[in-house]
Each structure stands twice: as C-alpha cells, then as structure tokens.
Amino acid sequence: MGETTVSTLEGRTAAGASPIEGDAETRSARSFVQRLRTPRRPRLWYELALIAVSYWLYSLVRNAVPEQKAEAMRNADWIWRAEHAIGLGFEQSVNHAVNSVTWLIVGMNYYYATLHFIVTIGVLVWIYRRHPGRYAGVRTALFVTTGIALVGFYLFPLAPPRLMEGGGFVDTVLVHHTWGSMASGDLKHMTNQYAAMPSMHIGWSLWCGLTIFALARVPWVRLLGLLYPAATLVVIIATANHFWLDAVGGVVCLTVGFGFAALWYGALPYRLPRWVPAKHAALAPRAEPQLPTP
C-alpha cells in the first residue's frame, strides 16, 4: 500500500513539472514580445545603422528587379487606357502645360530629385529628437510602406509616362538638361527605370505631411505639412515620372504601413506617449529611506 502511495505521488510530481515549465516558457516568450512592442528611447547608433542598411537593401532590391521593358510598356499602356476610360487621363496636358514654363519645370526637376530624401530624413531626425516615444511607431510605418513598395516593383513593372513609346510625353530632364531624376540622362543606368508603381515619392511625402500635421504645433508648419504631398503629386505628374494611379498605389502602401504600426504598438504612432523614461531610470530600485544618525 505504501509503494502505491509513493508511486502516485511521484507520478503527480512528474506530471505537474511539465505545465509549470511550459507556463514559464510561455510567460518568457510573451514578455519578450511585449518588450518588442513597447516603445523605448531610440538609440542613435542603432537607428543610423538601421536606416543605412534599409536604404542599401531598398536600392539593391529595387535595382535587382529585372527591367522587363515589354511588360512594363504593356502595363503603362493599360493604365493609360484605364485612366482615359474613366475620364481622368490628364497627365499629358499637365506635362505639356508646365513644360512650357522653363523656370517652373526646371524647379520641379530639382524638387523631384532632392526633396524626396531631404525632407524624409529631416522629419525622421525631428521625430527622433522631439518625439522619441513615437519614433519607433512612425519609423515602422515608413519602413513597412517601403517594403510593400518593393513587392509592387517586382510584381508589376511599370514604365513612367515619359518612357511610353508614342505617348507624347516630354521627358523634362532631357529637354531642359537638368539633373532631376535618377532614371533620366546620364544617371539612368544606376536605377531601375520601370519601378513606377507604387510611387514612393507620394508614399514618403504623405508620411512626412501627416507626421508634421499631427505633431507640429505651429499652424503654418502644419499647413506646410499638408501642402508638401499635394505639391509632390503635381511634380510627379508634371515631370511625367508617374501616373496619378501610381500615387494611389503609394497611398495604399502607406495605409498598410500605418495599419501595421497601429496593430504592433496598440495605437497609431501619433497617439503614443511623446516621451519614454530612460531605461536605467525606469528599472532603478527606489532608495531606502535613511534613518537619522544619533
């Protein structure tokens, strides 16, 4: 009888050990995921390395996509016909009208070539310095947006309007001899010319505009935030680098990017706390009260 009792106790002990260990592993895994999803103070070296590696991968993948000219031209023709079918094929009229004003189109060429990177980096730096608690969420939205765009470049090669055969568009960079696009002139061999859908000029500029509008306090700065993506839309059409449907693709990518960030962090990036406590300050134990010395 005693042996039976011992055996039962041993069995219970053995059976009870596994759930405890399993619960500990589950709690540990859940704690790890929770730490990943909790905004923390950004570290400069980490963010610089992440941006550098991400841009390198972006350029590598974007340029590694095979330049399928025939398919890209077919897709461009399809989009052009679809826009005309709904009565919104206005890109050529805008391209020709703005091209007739030399100083304006030259300025747009430089706008297209430079602000895409300058403003985006500037907004990242501003968020890093002034809204560190929201930085991870805002940056995640931008990175996811760009990642989805890379998939679009691969699955749907698209020629920009200026490269359409017989499309009647003006390549404003070539005509006015300005450096306004990595895909025109002497720089055209450095990038994939058939990666127009979706437009990351719109995706990134709208990301910048929404971030500035949501977080800036000065009214005229918030207004500039709204005007920036609107001006970018005019520029990409006037320079014949994109169809307006490419801009719609950029908006869709950004929507998914913000949606992912909101699900991951539990709130839209702009609704996260502006500041987060320093790591060591948050974890440091409270000092014990000192008794007066007699």
PDB file of C-alpha atoms in Angstrom:
ATOM      1  CA  MET A   1       0.000   0.000   0.000  1.00  0.00           C
ATOM      2  CA  GLY A   2       2.863   2.310   0.851  1.00  0.00           C
ATOM      3  CA  GLU A   3       4.511   1.592  -2.525  1.00  0.00           C
ATOM      4  CA  THR A   4       1.308   2.552  -4.318  1.00  0.00           C
ATOM      5  CA  THR A   5       1.161   5.851  -2.453  1.00  0.00           C
ATOM      6  CA  VAL A   6       4.777   6.679  -3.292  1.00  0.00           C
ATOM      7  CA  SER A   7       4.248   5.818  -6.934  1.00  0.00           C
ATOM      8  CA  THR A   8       1.164   8.041  -7.143  1.00  0.00           C
ATOM      9  CA  LEU A   9       2.948  10.980  -5.556  1.00  0.00           C
ATOM     10  CA  GLU A  10       5.901  10.541  -7.858  1.00  0.00           C
ATOM     11  CA  GLY A  11       3.538  10.414 -10.819  1.00  0.00           C
ATOM     12  CA  ARG A  12       1.818  13.581  -9.695  1.00  0.00           C
ATOM     13  CA  THR A  13       5.132  15.335  -9.223  1.00  0.00           C
ATOM     14  CA  ALA A  14       6.355  14.274 -12.633  1.00  0.00           C
ATOM     15  CA  ALA A  15       3.094  15.208 -14.290  1.00  0.00           C
ATOM     16  CA  GLY A  16       2.989  18.570 -12.545  1.00  0.00           C
ATOM     17  CA  ALA A  17       6.502  19.616 -13.598  1.00  0.00           C
ATOM     18  CA  SER A  18       5.761  19.997 -17.293  1.00  0.00           C
ATOM     19  CA  PRO A  19       2.896  22.532 -17.043  1.00  0.00           C
ATOM     20  CA  ILE A  20       4.951  24.720 -14.707  1.00  0.00           C
ATOM     21  CA  GLU A  21       7.893  24.727 -17.088  1.00  0.00           C
ATOM     22  CA  GLY A  22       5.541  25.315 -20.016  1.00  0.00           C
ATOM     23  CA  ASP A  23       3.924  28.261 -18.241  1.00  0.00           C
ATOM     24  CA  ALA A  24       7.328  29.763 -17.535  1.00  0.00           C
ATOM     25  CA  GLU A  25       8.365  29.462 -21.180  1.00  0.00           C
ATOM     26  CA  THR A  26       5.062  30.962 -22.315  1.00  0.00           C
ATOM     27  CA  ARG A  27       5.448  33.869 -19.906  1.00  0.00           C
ATOM     28  CA  SER A  28       9.022  34.396 -21.047  1.00  0.00           C
ATOM     29  CA  ALA A  29       8.038  34.412 -24.733  1.00  0.00           C
ATOM     30  CA  ARG A  30       5.104  36.724 -24.019  1.00  0.00           C
ATOM     31  CA  SER A  31       7.376  39.052 -22.062  1.00  0.00           C
ATOM     32  CA  PHE A  32       9.868  39.148 -24.951  1.00  0.00           C
ATOM     33  CA  VAL A  33       7.159  40.026 -27.478  1.00  0.00           C
ATOM     34  CA  GLN A  34       5.775  42.644 -25.103  1.00  0.00           C
ATOM     35  CA  ARG A  35       9.208  44.257 -24.837  1.00  0.00           C
ATOM     36  CA  LEU A  36       9.433  44.396 -28.626  1.00  0.00           C
ATOM     37  CA  ARG A  37       6.021  46.050 -28.821  1.00  0.00           C
ATOM     38  CA  THR A  38       6.759  48.616 -26.124  1.00  0.00           C
ATOM     39  CA  PRO A  39       8.148  51.938 -27.441  1.00  0.00           C
ATOM     40  CA  ARG A  40      11.554  52.720 -25.991  1.00  0.00           C
ATOM     41  CA  ARG A  41      14.068  55.500 -26.265  1.00  0.00           C
ATOM     42  CA  PRO A  42      15.692  55.263 -29.726  1.00  0.00           C
ATOM     43  CA  ARG A  43      19.444  54.750 -29.814  1.00  0.00           C
ATOM     44  CA  LEU A  44      21.259  56.898 -32.346  1.00  0.00           C
ATOM     45  CA  TRP A  45      23.814  54.329 -33.489  1.00  0.00           C
ATOM     46  CA  TYR A  46      21.123  51.699 -33.925  1.00  0.00           C
ATOM     47  CA  GLU A  47      18.824  53.977 -35.912  1.00  0.00           C
ATOM     48  CA  LEU A  48      21.632  55.195 -38.184  1.00  0.00           C
ATOM     49  CA  ALA A  49      22.703  51.627 -38.863  1.00  0.00           C
ATOM     50  CA  LEU A  50      19.095  50.558 -39.474  1.00  0.00           C
ATOM     51  CA  ILE A  51      18.474  53.404 -41.928  1.00  0.00           C
ATOM     52  CA  ALA A  52      21.747  52.749 -43.756  1.00  0.00           C
ATOM     53  CA  VAL A  53      21.108  49.015 -44.087  1.00  0.00           C
ATOM     54  CA  SER A  54      17.479  49.563 -45.059  1.00  0.00           C
ATOM     55  CA  TYR A  55      18.387  52.059 -47.772  1.00  0.00           C
ATOM     56  CA  TRP A  56      21.077  49.717 -49.083  1.00  0.00           C
ATOM     57  CA  LEU A  57      18.589  46.856 -49.238  1.00  0.00           C
ATOM     58  CA  TYR A  58      15.983  49.145 -50.827  1.00  0.00           C
ATOM     59  CA  SER A  59      18.410  50.189 -53.558  1.00  0.00           C
ATOM     60  CA  LEU A  60      19.681  46.632 -54.020  1.00  0.00           C
ATOM     61  CA  VAL A  61      16.250  45.048 -54.338  1.00  0.00           C
ATOM     62  CA  ARG A  62      14.784  47.872 -56.410  1.00  0.00           C
ATOM     63  CA  ASN A  63      17.646  47.793 -58.887  1.00  0.00           C
ATOM     64  CA  ALA A  64      17.836  43.998 -58.927  1.00  0.00           C
ATOM     65  CA  VAL A  65      14.290  43.723 -60.232  1.00  0.00           C
ATOM     66  CA  PRO A  66      14.635  42.714 -63.884  1.00  0.00           C
ATOM     67  CA  GLU A  67      13.870  45.614 -66.203  1.00  0.00           C
ATOM     68  CA  GLN A  68      11.076  43.886 -68.079  1.00  0.00           C
ATOM     69  CA  LYS A  69      10.628  46.549 -70.725  1.00  0.00           C
ATOM     70  CA  ALA A  70       7.954  44.813 -72.781  1.00  0.00           C
ATOM     71  CA  GLU A  71       5.764  44.048 -69.760  1.00  0.00           C
ATOM     72  CA  ALA A  72       6.404  47.498 -68.281  1.00  0.00           C
ATOM     73  CA  MET A  73       5.259  49.125 -71.523  1.00  0.00           C
ATOM     74  CA  ARG A  74       2.151  46.940 -71.682  1.00  0.00           C
ATOM     75  CA  ASN A  75       1.276  47.855 -68.102  1.00  0.00           C
ATOM     76  CA  ALA A  76       1.787  51.549 -68.832  1.00  0.00           C
ATOM     77  CA  ASP A  77      -0.471  51.336 -71.853  1.00  0.00           C
ATOM     78  CA  TRP A  78      -3.106  49.533 -69.780  1.00  0.00           C
ATOM     79  CA  ILE A  79      -3.048  52.193 -67.056  1.00  0.00           C
ATOM     80  CA  TRP A  80      -3.168  55.000 -69.631  1.00  0.00           C
ATOM     81  CA  ARG A  81      -6.208  53.446 -71.317  1.00  0.00           C
ATOM     82  CA  ALA A  82      -7.895  52.782 -67.950  1.00  0.00           C
ATOM     83  CA  GLU A  83      -7.465  56.413 -66.900  1.00  0.00           C
ATOM     84  CA  HIS A  84      -8.954  57.606 -70.186  1.00  0.00           C
ATOM     85  CA  ALA A  85     -11.842  55.171 -69.815  1.00  0.00           C
ATOM     86  CA  ILE A  86     -12.889  56.913 -66.587  1.00  0.00           C
ATOM     87  CA  GLY A  87     -12.186  60.370 -67.989  1.00  0.00           C
ATOM     88  CA  LEU A  88      -9.113  61.115 -65.861  1.00  0.00           C
ATOM     89  CA  GLY A  89      -6.246  60.809 -68.322  1.00  0.00           C
ATOM     90  CA  PHE A  90      -4.945  64.333 -67.707  1.00  0.00           C
ATOM     91  CA  GLU A  91      -1.218  63.704 -67.172  1.00  0.00           C
ATOM     92  CA  GLN A  92      -0.139  64.670 -70.686  1.00  0.00           C
ATOM     93  CA  SER A  93      -1.957  68.022 -70.540  1.00  0.00           C
ATOM     94  CA  VAL A  94      -0.286  68.875 -67.219  1.00  0.00           C
ATOM     95  CA  ASN A  95       3.105  67.749 -68.520  1.00  0.00           C
ATOM     96  CA  HIS A  96       2.896  69.942 -71.627  1.00  0.00           C
ATOM     97  CA  ALA A  97       1.476  72.981 -69.810  1.00  0.00           C
ATOM     98  CA  VAL A  98       4.141  73.062 -67.085  1.00  0.00           C
ATOM     99  CA  ASN A  99       6.927  72.237 -69.549  1.00  0.00           C
ATOM    100  CA  SER A 100       6.147  75.472 -71.398  1.00  0.00           C
ATOM    101  CA  VAL A 101       7.274  77.485 -68.321  1.00  0.00           C
ATOM    102  CA  THR A 102      11.018  76.846 -68.205  1.00  0.00           C
ATOM    103  CA  TRP A 103      11.811  78.161 -64.725  1.00  0.00           C
ATOM    104  CA  LEU A 104       8.886  76.225 -63.230  1.00  0.00           C
ATOM    105  CA  ILE A 105       9.652  72.860 -64.796  1.00  0.00           C
ATOM    106  CA  VAL A 106      13.376  73.157 -64.031  1.00  0.00           C
ATOM    107  CA  GLY A 107      12.500  73.841 -60.399  1.00  0.00           C
ATOM    108  CA  MET A 108      10.225  70.809 -60.375  1.00  0.00           C
ATOM    109  CA  ASN A 109      13.010  68.645 -61.778  1.00  0.00           C
ATOM    110  CA  TYR A 110      15.243  69.568 -58.851  1.00  0.00           C
ATOM    111  CA  TYR A 111      12.337  69.228 -56.425  1.00  0.00           C
ATOM    112  CA  TYR A 112      11.768  65.662 -57.660  1.00  0.00           C
ATOM    113  CA  ALA A 113      15.441  64.767 -57.330  1.00  0.00           C
ATOM    114  CA  THR A 114      16.221  66.226 -53.901  1.00  0.00           C
ATOM    115  CA  LEU A 115      13.310  66.802 -51.522  1.00  0.00           C
ATOM    116  CA  HIS A 116      12.252  63.160 -51.626  1.00  0.00           C
ATOM    117  CA  PHE A 117      15.261  62.303 -49.452  1.00  0.00           C
ATOM    118  CA  ILE A 118      15.985  65.603 -47.693  1.00  0.00           C
ATOM    119  CA  VAL A 119      12.515  66.124 -46.227  1.00  0.00           C
ATOM    120  CA  THR A 120      12.074  62.471 -45.235  1.00  0.00           C
ATOM    121  CA  ILE A 121      15.392  62.370 -43.378  1.00  0.00           C
ATOM    122  CA  GLY A 122      14.648  65.748 -41.816  1.00  0.00           C
ATOM    123  CA  VAL A 123      11.315  64.539 -40.442  1.00  0.00           C
ATOM    124  CA  LEU A 124      12.946  61.384 -39.069  1.00  0.00           C
ATOM    125  CA  VAL A 125      15.551  63.480 -37.249  1.00  0.00           C
ATOM    126  CA  TRP A 126      12.862  65.804 -35.875  1.00  0.00           C
ATOM    127  CA  ILE A 127      10.780  62.910 -34.540  1.00  0.00           C
ATOM    128  CA  TYR A 128      13.885  61.287 -33.070  1.00  0.00           C
ATOM    129  CA  ARG A 129      14.774  64.438 -31.138  1.00  0.00           C
ATOM    130  CA  ARG A 130      11.384  65.869 -30.197  1.00  0.00           C
ATOM    131  CA  HIS A 131       9.070  62.841 -30.040  1.00  0.00           C
ATOM    132  CA  PRO A 132      11.252  59.851 -29.057  1.00  0.00           C
ATOM    133  CA  GLY A 133       8.304  57.877 -27.690  1.00  0.00           C
ATOM    134  CA  ARG A 134       6.609  57.988 -31.089  1.00  0.00           C
ATOM    135  CA  TYR A 135       9.712  57.494 -33.190  1.00  0.00           C
ATOM    136  CA  ALA A 136       9.617  53.688 -33.361  1.00  0.00           C
ATOM    137  CA  GLY A 137       5.984  53.636 -34.443  1.00  0.00           C
ATOM    138  CA  VAL A 138       6.399  56.342 -37.082  1.00  0.00           C
ATOM    139  CA  ARG A 139       9.591  54.759 -38.410  1.00  0.00           C
ATOM    140  CA  THR A 140       7.947  51.329 -38.553  1.00  0.00           C
ATOM    141  CA  ALA A 141       5.097  52.728 -40.654  1.00  0.00           C
ATOM    142  CA  LEU A 142       7.622  54.192 -43.114  1.00  0.00           C
ATOM    143  CA  PHE A 143       9.677  51.014 -43.360  1.00  0.00           C
ATOM    144  CA  VAL A 144       6.664  48.749 -43.874  1.00  0.00           C
ATOM    145  CA  THR A 145       5.382  51.131 -46.559  1.00  0.00           C
ATOM    146  CA  THR A 146       8.695  50.923 -48.389  1.00  0.00           C
ATOM    147  CA  GLY A 147       8.861  47.140 -48.052  1.00  0.00           C
ATOM    148  CA  ILE A 148       5.431  46.730 -49.644  1.00  0.00           C
ATOM    149  CA  ALA A 149       6.509  49.053 -52.460  1.00  0.00           C
ATOM    150  CA  LEU A 150       9.424  46.763 -53.263  1.00  0.00           C
ATOM    151  CA  VAL A 151       6.977  43.912 -53.747  1.00  0.00           C
ATOM    152  CA  GLY A 152       4.989  46.131 -56.091  1.00  0.00           C
ATOM    153  CA  PHE A 153       8.081  46.981 -58.135  1.00  0.00           C
ATOM    154  CA  TYR A 154       8.759  43.287 -58.611  1.00  0.00           C
ATOM    155  CA  LEU A 155       5.237  42.085 -59.360  1.00  0.00           C
ATOM    156  CA  PHE A 156       4.088  44.998 -61.508  1.00  0.00           C
ATOM    157  CA  PRO A 157       6.892  46.554 -63.589  1.00  0.00           C
ATOM    158  CA  LEU A 158       5.652  49.841 -64.982  1.00  0.00           C
ATOM    159  CA  ALA A 159       7.159  52.352 -67.369  1.00  0.00           C
ATOM    160  CA  PRO A 160       6.713  56.003 -66.353  1.00  0.00           C
ATOM    161  CA  PRO A 161       4.766  58.177 -68.821  1.00  0.00           C
ATOM    162  CA  ARG A 162       7.948  59.852 -70.146  1.00  0.00           C
ATOM    163  CA  LEU A 163       9.195  56.470 -71.407  1.00  0.00           C
ATOM    164  CA  MET A 164       5.997  55.403 -73.138  1.00  0.00           C
ATOM    165  CA  GLU A 165       6.540  54.759 -76.814  1.00  0.00           C
ATOM    166  CA  GLY A 166       4.360  57.142 -78.781  1.00  0.00           C
ATOM    167  CA  GLY A 167       2.787  58.502 -75.614  1.00  0.00           C
ATOM    168  CA  GLY A 168       3.559  62.097 -76.473  1.00  0.00           C
ATOM    169  CA  PHE A 169       5.015  62.932 -73.049  1.00  0.00           C
ATOM    170  CA  VAL A 170       8.003  65.253 -72.574  1.00  0.00           C
ATOM    171  CA  ASP A 171      10.988  63.963 -70.593  1.00  0.00           C
ATOM    172  CA  THR A 172      11.593  67.293 -68.883  1.00  0.00           C
ATOM    173  CA  VAL A 173      15.047  66.365 -67.579  1.00  0.00           C
ATOM    174  CA  LEU A 174      16.378  65.590 -71.039  1.00  0.00           C
ATOM    175  CA  VAL A 175      14.707  68.559 -72.716  1.00  0.00           C
ATOM    176  CA  HIS A 176      15.916  71.146 -70.193  1.00  0.00           C
ATOM    177  CA  HIS A 177      19.290  69.485 -69.447  1.00  0.00           C
ATOM    178  CA  THR A 178      18.754  69.388 -65.696  1.00  0.00           C
ATOM    179  CA  TRP A 179      19.597  66.748 -63.150  1.00  0.00           C
ATOM    180  CA  GLY A 180      16.128  65.896 -61.956  1.00  0.00           C
ATOM    181  CA  SER A 181      15.783  62.124 -61.961  1.00  0.00           C
ATOM    182  CA  MET A 182      17.986  59.130 -61.302  1.00  0.00           C
ATOM    183  CA  ALA A 183      16.143  57.442 -64.171  1.00  0.00           C
ATOM    184  CA  SER A 184      16.935  60.028 -66.844  1.00  0.00           C
ATOM    185  CA  GLY A 185      20.007  61.253 -68.631  1.00  0.00           C
ATOM    186  CA  ASP A 186      23.445  60.034 -67.585  1.00  0.00           C
ATOM    187  CA  LEU A 187      22.129  58.515 -64.348  1.00  0.00           C
ATOM    188  CA  LYS A 188      19.530  56.244 -65.918  1.00  0.00           C
ATOM    189  CA  HIS A 189      21.799  53.187 -65.737  1.00  0.00           C
ATOM    190  CA  MET A 190      22.071  53.495 -61.931  1.00  0.00           C
ATOM    191  CA  THR A 191      18.461  52.617 -61.212  1.00  0.00           C
ATOM    192  CA  ASN A 192      15.560  50.534 -62.457  1.00  0.00           C
ATOM    193  CA  GLN A 193      13.548  52.735 -64.814  1.00  0.00           C
ATOM    194  CA  TYR A 194      10.484  50.501 -64.695  1.00  0.00           C
ATOM    195  CA  ALA A 195       9.686  50.720 -60.980  1.00  0.00           C
ATOM    196  CA  ALA A 196       6.985  53.395 -61.105  1.00  0.00           C
ATOM    197  CA  MET A 197       4.180  51.565 -59.266  1.00  0.00           C
ATOM    198  CA  PRO A 198       3.642  52.417 -56.467  1.00  0.00           C
ATOM    199  CA  SER A 199       5.021  55.950 -56.207  1.00  0.00           C
ATOM    200  CA  MET A 200       7.239  56.253 -53.168  1.00  0.00           C
ATOM    201  CA  HIS A 201       7.512  59.986 -53.815  1.00  0.00           C
ATOM    202  CA  ILE A 202       3.864  60.070 -52.783  1.00  0.00           C
ATOM    203  CA  GLY A 203       4.179  57.414 -50.070  1.00  0.00           C
ATOM    204  CA  TRP A 204       7.086  59.164 -48.372  1.00  0.00           C
ATOM    205  CA  SER A 205       5.819  62.727 -48.867  1.00  0.00           C
ATOM    206  CA  LEU A 206       2.397  61.830 -47.448  1.00  0.00           C
ATOM    207  CA  TRP A 207       4.120  60.143 -44.498  1.00  0.00           C
ATOM    208  CA  CYS A 208       6.060  63.370 -43.922  1.00  0.00           C
ATOM    209  CA  GLY A 209       2.985  65.560 -44.345  1.00  0.00           C
ATOM    210  CA  LEU A 210       0.781  63.578 -41.969  1.00  0.00           C
ATOM    211  CA  THR A 211       3.541  63.417 -39.361  1.00  0.00           C
ATOM    212  CA  ILE A 212       4.164  67.155 -39.492  1.00  0.00           C
ATOM    213  CA  PHE A 213       0.449  67.972 -39.413  1.00  0.00           C
ATOM    214  CA  ALA A 214      -0.221  65.627 -36.482  1.00  0.00           C
ATOM    215  CA  LEU A 215       2.709  66.606 -34.271  1.00  0.00           C
ATOM    216  CA  ALA A 216       3.764  70.157 -35.131  1.00  0.00           C
ATOM    217  CA  ARG A 217       2.341  72.970 -33.000  1.00  0.00           C
ATOM    218  CA  VAL A 218       2.932  75.992 -35.244  1.00  0.00           C
ATOM    219  CA  PRO A 219      -0.071  76.458 -37.578  1.00  0.00           C
ATOM    220  CA  TRP A 220       1.905  77.481 -40.678  1.00  0.00           C
ATOM    221  CA  VAL A 221       4.224  74.470 -40.247  1.00  0.00           C
ATOM    222  CA  ARG A 222       1.204  72.174 -40.087  1.00  0.00           C
ATOM    223  CA  LEU A 223      -0.112  73.813 -43.255  1.00  0.00           C
ATOM    224  CA  LEU A 224       3.216  73.175 -44.998  1.00  0.00           C
ATOM    225  CA  GLY A 225       2.897  69.551 -43.951  1.00  0.00           C
ATOM    226  CA  LEU A 226      -0.380  69.269 -45.843  1.00  0.00           C
ATOM    227  CA  LEU A 227       0.917  71.168 -48.874  1.00  0.00           C
ATOM    228  CA  TYR A 228       4.040  69.037 -49.269  1.00  0.00           C
ATOM    229  CA  PRO A 229       2.380  65.816 -50.559  1.00  0.00           C
ATOM    230  CA  ALA A 230      -0.029  67.889 -52.680  1.00  0.00           C
ATOM    231  CA  ALA A 231       2.902  69.698 -54.327  1.00  0.00           C
ATOM    232  CA  THR A 232       4.685  66.381 -54.800  1.00  0.00           C
ATOM    233  CA  LEU A 233       1.671  64.985 -56.642  1.00  0.00           C
ATOM    234  CA  VAL A 234       1.779  67.913 -59.077  1.00  0.00           C
ATOM    235  CA  VAL A 235       5.529  67.467 -59.567  1.00  0.00           C
ATOM    236  CA  ILE A 236       5.479  63.736 -60.332  1.00  0.00           C
ATOM    237  CA  ILE A 237       2.757  64.276 -62.933  1.00  0.00           C
ATOM    238  CA  ALA A 238       4.229  67.439 -64.473  1.00  0.00           C
ATOM    239  CA  THR A 239       7.644  65.805 -64.914  1.00  0.00           C
ATOM    240  CA  ALA A 240       5.981  62.678 -66.413  1.00  0.00           C
ATOM    241  CA  ASN A 241       7.597  60.401 -63.861  1.00  0.00           C
ATOM    242  CA  HIS A 242       4.316  58.881 -62.675  1.00  0.00           C
ATOM    243  CA  PHE A 243       0.661  58.368 -63.493  1.00  0.00           C
ATOM    244  CA  TRP A 244      -1.783  59.560 -60.864  1.00  0.00           C
ATOM    245  CA  LEU A 245      -2.698  55.912 -60.276  1.00  0.00           C
ATOM    246  CA  ASP A 246       0.894  55.357 -59.113  1.00  0.00           C
ATOM    247  CA  ALA A 247       0.141  57.920 -56.419  1.00  0.00           C
ATOM    248  CA  VAL A 248      -2.913  55.901 -55.386  1.00  0.00           C
ATOM    249  CA  GLY A 249      -0.619  52.894 -55.039  1.00  0.00           C
ATOM    250  CA  GLY A 250       1.659  54.905 -52.745  1.00  0.00           C
ATOM    251  CA  VAL A 251      -1.301  55.887 -50.560  1.00  0.00           C
ATOM    252  CA  VAL A 252      -2.398  52.245 -50.279  1.00  0.00           C
ATOM    253  CA  CYS A 253       1.103  51.182 -49.205  1.00  0.00           C
ATOM    254  CA  LEU A 254       1.215  53.923 -46.569  1.00  0.00           C
ATOM    255  CA  THR A 255      -2.207  52.930 -45.254  1.00  0.00           C
ATOM    256  CA  VAL A 256      -0.995  49.364 -44.743  1.00  0.00           C
ATOM    257  CA  GLY A 257       2.200  50.689 -43.128  1.00  0.00           C
ATOM    258  CA  PHE A 258       0.288  52.747 -40.567  1.00  0.00           C
ATOM    259  CA  GLY A 259      -2.135  49.880 -40.014  1.00  0.00           C
ATOM    260  CA  PHE A 260       0.713  47.518 -39.196  1.00  0.00           C
ATOM    261  CA  ALA A 261       2.317  50.031 -36.820  1.00  0.00           C
ATOM    262  CA  ALA A 262      -1.016  50.579 -35.059  1.00  0.00           C
ATOM    263  CA  LEU A 263      -1.555  46.838 -34.584  1.00  0.00           C
ATOM    264  CA  TRP A 264       2.011  46.274 -33.396  1.00  0.00           C
ATOM    265  CA  TYR A 265       2.134  49.132 -30.877  1.00  0.00           C
ATOM    266  CA  GLY A 266      -1.530  49.098 -29.925  1.00  0.00           C
ATOM    267  CA  ALA A 267      -2.221  52.630 -31.193  1.00  0.00           C
ATOM    268  CA  LEU A 268      -1.486  54.918 -34.096  1.00  0.00           C
ATOM    269  CA  PRO A 269       2.091  56.203 -33.797  1.00  0.00           C
ATOM    270  CA  TYR A 270       0.883  59.773 -33.206  1.00  0.00           C
ATOM    271  CA  ARG A 271      -1.162  58.643 -30.199  1.00  0.00           C
ATOM    272  CA  LEU A 272       1.755  57.011 -28.415  1.00  0.00           C
ATOM    273  CA  PRO A 273       3.335  58.902 -25.474  1.00  0.00           C
ATOM    274  CA  ARG A 274       5.695  61.625 -26.608  1.00  0.00           C
ATOM    275  CA  TRP A 275       8.374  60.736 -24.070  1.00  0.00           C
ATOM    276  CA  VAL A 276       9.550  57.413 -22.630  1.00  0.00           C
ATOM    277  CA  PRO A 277      11.550  57.071 -19.424  1.00  0.00           C
ATOM    278  CA  ALA A 278      15.254  56.336 -19.586  1.00  0.00           C
ATOM    279  CA  LYS A 279      15.974  52.621 -19.365  1.00  0.00           C
ATOM    280  CA  HIS A 280      18.037  52.756 -16.221  1.00  0.00           C
ATOM    281  CA  ALA A 281      15.781  55.291 -14.506  1.00  0.00           C
ATOM    282  CA  ALA A 282      12.755  53.090 -15.076  1.00  0.00           C
ATOM    283  CA  LEU A 283      14.480  49.977 -13.730  1.00  0.00           C
ATOM    284  CA  ALA A 284      16.429  51.506 -10.868  1.00  0.00           C
ATOM    285  CA  PRO A 285      15.198  50.444  -7.393  1.00  0.00           C
ATOM    286  CA  ARG A 286      13.915  53.091  -5.066  1.00  0.00           C
ATOM    287  CA  ALA A 287      16.376  54.235  -2.452  1.00  0.00           C
ATOM    288  CA  GLU A 288      15.658  53.085   1.100  1.00  0.00           C
ATOM    289  CA  PRO A 289      14.866  55.923   3.500  1.00  0.00           C
ATOM    290  CA  GLN A 290      17.838  56.765   5.712  1.00  0.00           C
ATOM    291  CA  LEU A 291      17.321  56.930   9.493  1.00  0.00           C
ATOM    292  CA  PRO A 292      18.832  59.954  11.242  1.00  0.00           C
ATOM    293  CA  THR A 293      22.183  59.308  12.857  1.00  0.00           C
ATOM    294  CA  PRO A 294      22.078  59.618  16.647  1.00  0.00           C
TER     295      PRO A 294
END
